[in-house]
Every structure is written in C-alpha cells, then in structure tokens.
mmCIF file of C-alpha atoms in Angstrom:
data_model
loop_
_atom_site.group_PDB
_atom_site.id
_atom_site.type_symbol
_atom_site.label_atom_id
_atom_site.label_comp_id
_atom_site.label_asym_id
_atom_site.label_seq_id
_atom_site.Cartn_x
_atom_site.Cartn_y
_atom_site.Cartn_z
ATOM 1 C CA UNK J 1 0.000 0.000 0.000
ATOM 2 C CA UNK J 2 1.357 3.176 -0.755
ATOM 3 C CA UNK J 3 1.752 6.234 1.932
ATOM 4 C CA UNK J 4 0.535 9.184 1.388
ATOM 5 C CA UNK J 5 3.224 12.021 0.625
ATOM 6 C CA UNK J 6 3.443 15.708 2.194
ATOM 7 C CA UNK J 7 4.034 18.687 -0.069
ATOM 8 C CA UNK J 8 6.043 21.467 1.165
ATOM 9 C CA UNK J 9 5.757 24.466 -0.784
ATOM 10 C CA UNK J 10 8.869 26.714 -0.441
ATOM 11 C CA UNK J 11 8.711 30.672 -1.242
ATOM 12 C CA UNK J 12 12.509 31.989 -1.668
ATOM 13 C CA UNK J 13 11.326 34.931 -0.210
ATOM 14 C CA UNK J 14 10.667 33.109 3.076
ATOM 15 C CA UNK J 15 14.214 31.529 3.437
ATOM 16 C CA UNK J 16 17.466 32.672 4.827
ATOM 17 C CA UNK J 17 19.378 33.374 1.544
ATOM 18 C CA UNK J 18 23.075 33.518 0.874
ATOM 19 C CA UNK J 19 23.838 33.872 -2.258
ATOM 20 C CA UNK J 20 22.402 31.291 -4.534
ATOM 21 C CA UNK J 21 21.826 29.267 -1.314
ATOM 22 C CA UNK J 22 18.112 28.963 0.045
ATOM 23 C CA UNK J 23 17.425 27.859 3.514
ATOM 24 C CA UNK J 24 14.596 27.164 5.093
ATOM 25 C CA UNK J 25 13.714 26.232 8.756
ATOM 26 C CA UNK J 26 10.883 23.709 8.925
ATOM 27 C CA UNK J 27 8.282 23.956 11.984
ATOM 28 C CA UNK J 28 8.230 20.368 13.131
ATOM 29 C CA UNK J 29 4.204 20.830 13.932
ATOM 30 C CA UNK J 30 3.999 21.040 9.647
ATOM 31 C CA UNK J 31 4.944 17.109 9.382
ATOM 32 C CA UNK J 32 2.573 14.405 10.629
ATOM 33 C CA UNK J 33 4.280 12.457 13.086
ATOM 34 C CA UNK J 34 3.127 9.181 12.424
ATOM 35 C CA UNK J 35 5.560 8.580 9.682
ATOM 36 C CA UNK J 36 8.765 6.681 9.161
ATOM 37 C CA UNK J 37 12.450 7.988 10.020
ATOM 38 C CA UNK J 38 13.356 8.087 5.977
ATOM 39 C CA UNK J 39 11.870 9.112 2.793
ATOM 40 C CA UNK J 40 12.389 9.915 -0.790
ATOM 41 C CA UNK J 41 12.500 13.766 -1.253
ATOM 42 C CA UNK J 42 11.773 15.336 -5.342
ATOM 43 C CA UNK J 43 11.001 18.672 -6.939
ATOM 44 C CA UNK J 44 7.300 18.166 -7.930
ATOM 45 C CA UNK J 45 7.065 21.409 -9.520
ATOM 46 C CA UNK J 46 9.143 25.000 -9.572
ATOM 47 C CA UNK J 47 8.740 28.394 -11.040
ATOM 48 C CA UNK J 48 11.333 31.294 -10.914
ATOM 49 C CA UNK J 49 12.588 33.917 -13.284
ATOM 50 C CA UNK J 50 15.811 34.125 -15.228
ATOM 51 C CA UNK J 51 16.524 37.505 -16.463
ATOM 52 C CA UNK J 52 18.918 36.236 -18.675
ATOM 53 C CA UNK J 53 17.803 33.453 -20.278
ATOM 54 C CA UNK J 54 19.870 31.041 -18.349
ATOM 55 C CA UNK J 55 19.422 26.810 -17.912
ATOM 56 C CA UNK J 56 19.420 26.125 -13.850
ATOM 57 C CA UNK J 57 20.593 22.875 -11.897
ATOM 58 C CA UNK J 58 18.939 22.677 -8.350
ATOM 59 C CA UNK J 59 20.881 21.055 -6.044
ATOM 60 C CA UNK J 60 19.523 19.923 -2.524
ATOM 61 C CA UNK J 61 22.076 19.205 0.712
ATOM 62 C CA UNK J 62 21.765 16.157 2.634
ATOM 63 C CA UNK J 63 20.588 13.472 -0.586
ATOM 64 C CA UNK J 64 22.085 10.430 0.757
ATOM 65 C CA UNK J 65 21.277 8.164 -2.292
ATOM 66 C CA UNK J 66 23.173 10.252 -4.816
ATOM 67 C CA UNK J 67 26.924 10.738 -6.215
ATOM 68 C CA UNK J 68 28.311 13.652 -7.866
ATOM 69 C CA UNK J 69 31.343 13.890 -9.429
ATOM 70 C CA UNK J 70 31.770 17.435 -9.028
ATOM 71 C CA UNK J 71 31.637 16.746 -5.352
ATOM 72 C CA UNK J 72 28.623 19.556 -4.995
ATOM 73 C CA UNK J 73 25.002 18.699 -3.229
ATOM 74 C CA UNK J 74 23.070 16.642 -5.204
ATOM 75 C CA UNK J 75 21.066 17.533 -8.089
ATOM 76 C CA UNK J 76 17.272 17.709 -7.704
ATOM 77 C CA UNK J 77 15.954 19.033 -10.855
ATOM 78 C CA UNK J 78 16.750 20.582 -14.178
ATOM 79 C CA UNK J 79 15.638 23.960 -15.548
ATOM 80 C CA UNK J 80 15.659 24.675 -19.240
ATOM 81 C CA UNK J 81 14.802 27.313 -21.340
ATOM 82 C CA UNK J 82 11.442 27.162 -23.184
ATOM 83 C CA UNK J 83 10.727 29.997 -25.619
ATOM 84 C CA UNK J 84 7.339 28.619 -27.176
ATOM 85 C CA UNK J 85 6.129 31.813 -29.336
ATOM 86 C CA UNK J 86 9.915 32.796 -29.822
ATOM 87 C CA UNK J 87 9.310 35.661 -27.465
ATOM 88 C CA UNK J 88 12.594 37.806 -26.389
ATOM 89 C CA UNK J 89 12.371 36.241 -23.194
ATOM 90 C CA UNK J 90 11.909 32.784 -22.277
ATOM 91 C CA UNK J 91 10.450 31.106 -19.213
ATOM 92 C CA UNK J 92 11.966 28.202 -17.463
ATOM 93 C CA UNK J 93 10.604 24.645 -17.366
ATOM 94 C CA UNK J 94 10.975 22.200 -15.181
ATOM 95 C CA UNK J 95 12.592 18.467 -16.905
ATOM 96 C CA UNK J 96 10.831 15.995 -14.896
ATOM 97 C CA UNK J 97 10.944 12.968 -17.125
ATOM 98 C CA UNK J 98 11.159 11.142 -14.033
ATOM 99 C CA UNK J 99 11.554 13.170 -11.044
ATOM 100 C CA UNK J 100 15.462 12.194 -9.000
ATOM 101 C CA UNK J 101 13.854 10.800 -5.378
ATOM 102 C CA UNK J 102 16.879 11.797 -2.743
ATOM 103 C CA UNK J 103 16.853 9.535 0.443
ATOM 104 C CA UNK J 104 16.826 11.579 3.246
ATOM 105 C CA UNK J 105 15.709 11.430 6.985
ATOM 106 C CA UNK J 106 12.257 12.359 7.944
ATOM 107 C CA UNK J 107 10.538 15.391 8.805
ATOM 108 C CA UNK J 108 13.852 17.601 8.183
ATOM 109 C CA UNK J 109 14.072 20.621 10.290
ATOM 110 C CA UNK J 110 16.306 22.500 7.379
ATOM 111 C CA UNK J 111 15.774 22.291 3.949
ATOM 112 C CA UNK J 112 18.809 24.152 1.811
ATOM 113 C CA UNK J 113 18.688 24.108 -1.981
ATOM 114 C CA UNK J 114 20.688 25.866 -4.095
ATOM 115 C CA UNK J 115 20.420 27.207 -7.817
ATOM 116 C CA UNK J 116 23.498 27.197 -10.498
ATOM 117 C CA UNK J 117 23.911 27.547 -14.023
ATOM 118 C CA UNK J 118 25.032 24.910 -16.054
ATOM 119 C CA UNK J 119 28.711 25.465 -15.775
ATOM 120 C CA UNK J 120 28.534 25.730 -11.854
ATOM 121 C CA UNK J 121 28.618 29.355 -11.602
ATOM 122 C CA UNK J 122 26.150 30.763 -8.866
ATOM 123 C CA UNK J 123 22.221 31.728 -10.467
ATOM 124 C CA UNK J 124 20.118 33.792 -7.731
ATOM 125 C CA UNK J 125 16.385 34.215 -9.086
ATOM 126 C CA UNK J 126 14.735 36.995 -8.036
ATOM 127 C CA UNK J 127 12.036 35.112 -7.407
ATOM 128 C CA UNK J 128 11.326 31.616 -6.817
ATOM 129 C CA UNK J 129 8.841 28.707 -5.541
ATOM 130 C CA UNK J 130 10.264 25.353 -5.031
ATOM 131 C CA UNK J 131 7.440 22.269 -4.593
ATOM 132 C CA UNK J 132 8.801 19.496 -2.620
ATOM 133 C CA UNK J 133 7.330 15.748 -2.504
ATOM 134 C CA UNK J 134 7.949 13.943 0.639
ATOM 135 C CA UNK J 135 7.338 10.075 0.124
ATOM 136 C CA UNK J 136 7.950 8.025 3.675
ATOM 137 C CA UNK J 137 8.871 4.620 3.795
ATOM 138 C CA UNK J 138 7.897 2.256 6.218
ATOM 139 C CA UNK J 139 10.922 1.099 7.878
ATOM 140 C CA UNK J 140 10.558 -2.811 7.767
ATOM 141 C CA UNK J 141 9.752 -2.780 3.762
ATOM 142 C CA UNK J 142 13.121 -0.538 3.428
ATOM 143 C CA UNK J 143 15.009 -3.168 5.290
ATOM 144 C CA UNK J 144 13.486 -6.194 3.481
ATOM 145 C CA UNK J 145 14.453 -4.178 0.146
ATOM 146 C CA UNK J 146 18.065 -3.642 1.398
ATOM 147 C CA UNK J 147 18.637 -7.092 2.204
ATOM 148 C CA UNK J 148 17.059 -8.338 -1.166
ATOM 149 C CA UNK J 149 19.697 -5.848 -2.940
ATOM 150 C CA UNK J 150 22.728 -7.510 -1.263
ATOM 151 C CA UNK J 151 25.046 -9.752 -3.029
ATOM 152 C CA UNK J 152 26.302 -12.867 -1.361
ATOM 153 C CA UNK J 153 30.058 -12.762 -1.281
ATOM 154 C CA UNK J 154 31.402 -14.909 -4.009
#
C-alpha cells in the first residue's frame, strides 16, 4: 500500500538566503508524526525567473542516495529554457521525465537548496517557488528491500 506524501511548498522569499543558497527552517508541527524515520525527497514542480535566459541545476544538501562527481550537493531538478512563441524572453521549465527521489531522513528541520547555471557558476532568481514531494517509507519494507539488494560474497 502506498503512503501518502506531504508537499512542502517553499517561497525563496521566506528563506534565509546567501547567495544562490536557500534555507529554510521547517516547523516540526507542519509534518505528521506518524511517519517513518526516511523518505524519498523530489522537486514536484518549480517556477522562478531568469533575467537572462539562463538553464538552472537545483541542487539539494543532505541526498544520501546520490553521487556527484563534481563533489557539490546533489542535483534535484533541471531547468531549461522554453521559448514557445519565440518571445525575447523565455520562461523556465521544469525536466521531470522522471523526477530524482533523494533519500533523506524524515521530517527535516532544514531544507537548503541551491540554484546554479550549467557550468557551476552561482544563479540567484529573483524570485522563486520550489514544490517538494515527501514520500515516507515504512521502515521494515526498506530493510526487506536492502537485504534483497545484497550480493552474497562470491
């Protein structure tokens, strides 16, 4: 049976922001406490501005499933450019072929994500709104799936 997930709906205008870093402090009362101690974490949906017509990576600190060779928080989504009536200014769109589900612990306290252009360089929106799909998993199924993963030694 599947759960049922949690949105959390993050204004850039309501974090702490440094830069091209976003951080917001979660009120525990938001989160149902009934849930498990892990979940999968994905950008459901996002809309911001870019000025100048620029692709974005969003990256999100503390994915525990993901590698980067760059050594940089993970990636969460992908911005590109969409320019449908060839207008002199684009909009950005969200690629979310399949959405990139980051393990991380429950009911986080802080949420950080942070925007860059393609080549790394720092992006700051002026303004932005992140949507964020919390998926819990119940502990014993995560365990059983772990353990099914493993590969005797040989």
């Amino acid at each position: 049976m599947e759960t049922i997930p949690e949105y959390l709906a993050l204004y850039k205008d309501d974090a702490l922001s440094d830069g091209n870093k976003f951080t917001w402090n979660i009120n525990q009362s938001y989160y149902s406490n009934s849930r498990g101690p892990i979940c999968y974490v994905s950008l459901v949906q996002c809309i911001m501005d870019s000025p100048d017509n620029n692709e974005v990576v969003i990256k999100f600190h503390s994915g525990q499933n993901q590698i980067t060779t760059d050594k940089q928080p993970s990636v969460l989504g992908l911005m590109s450019m969409s320019n449908p009536h060839n207008q002199t200014n684009g909009h950005l769109e969200l690629s979310s072929s399949e959405p990139i589900k980051l393990l991380i612990n429950s009911r986080p306290q802080k949420i950080t994500i942070q925007t860059n252009n393609l080549d790394n360089t720092s992006f700051t929106p002026t303004d932005a709104i992140f949507i964020l799909k919390l998926e819990y998993l119940p502990l014993k199924k995560e365990q059983d799936n772990l353990i099914d993963q493993q590969y005797p030694k040989l």
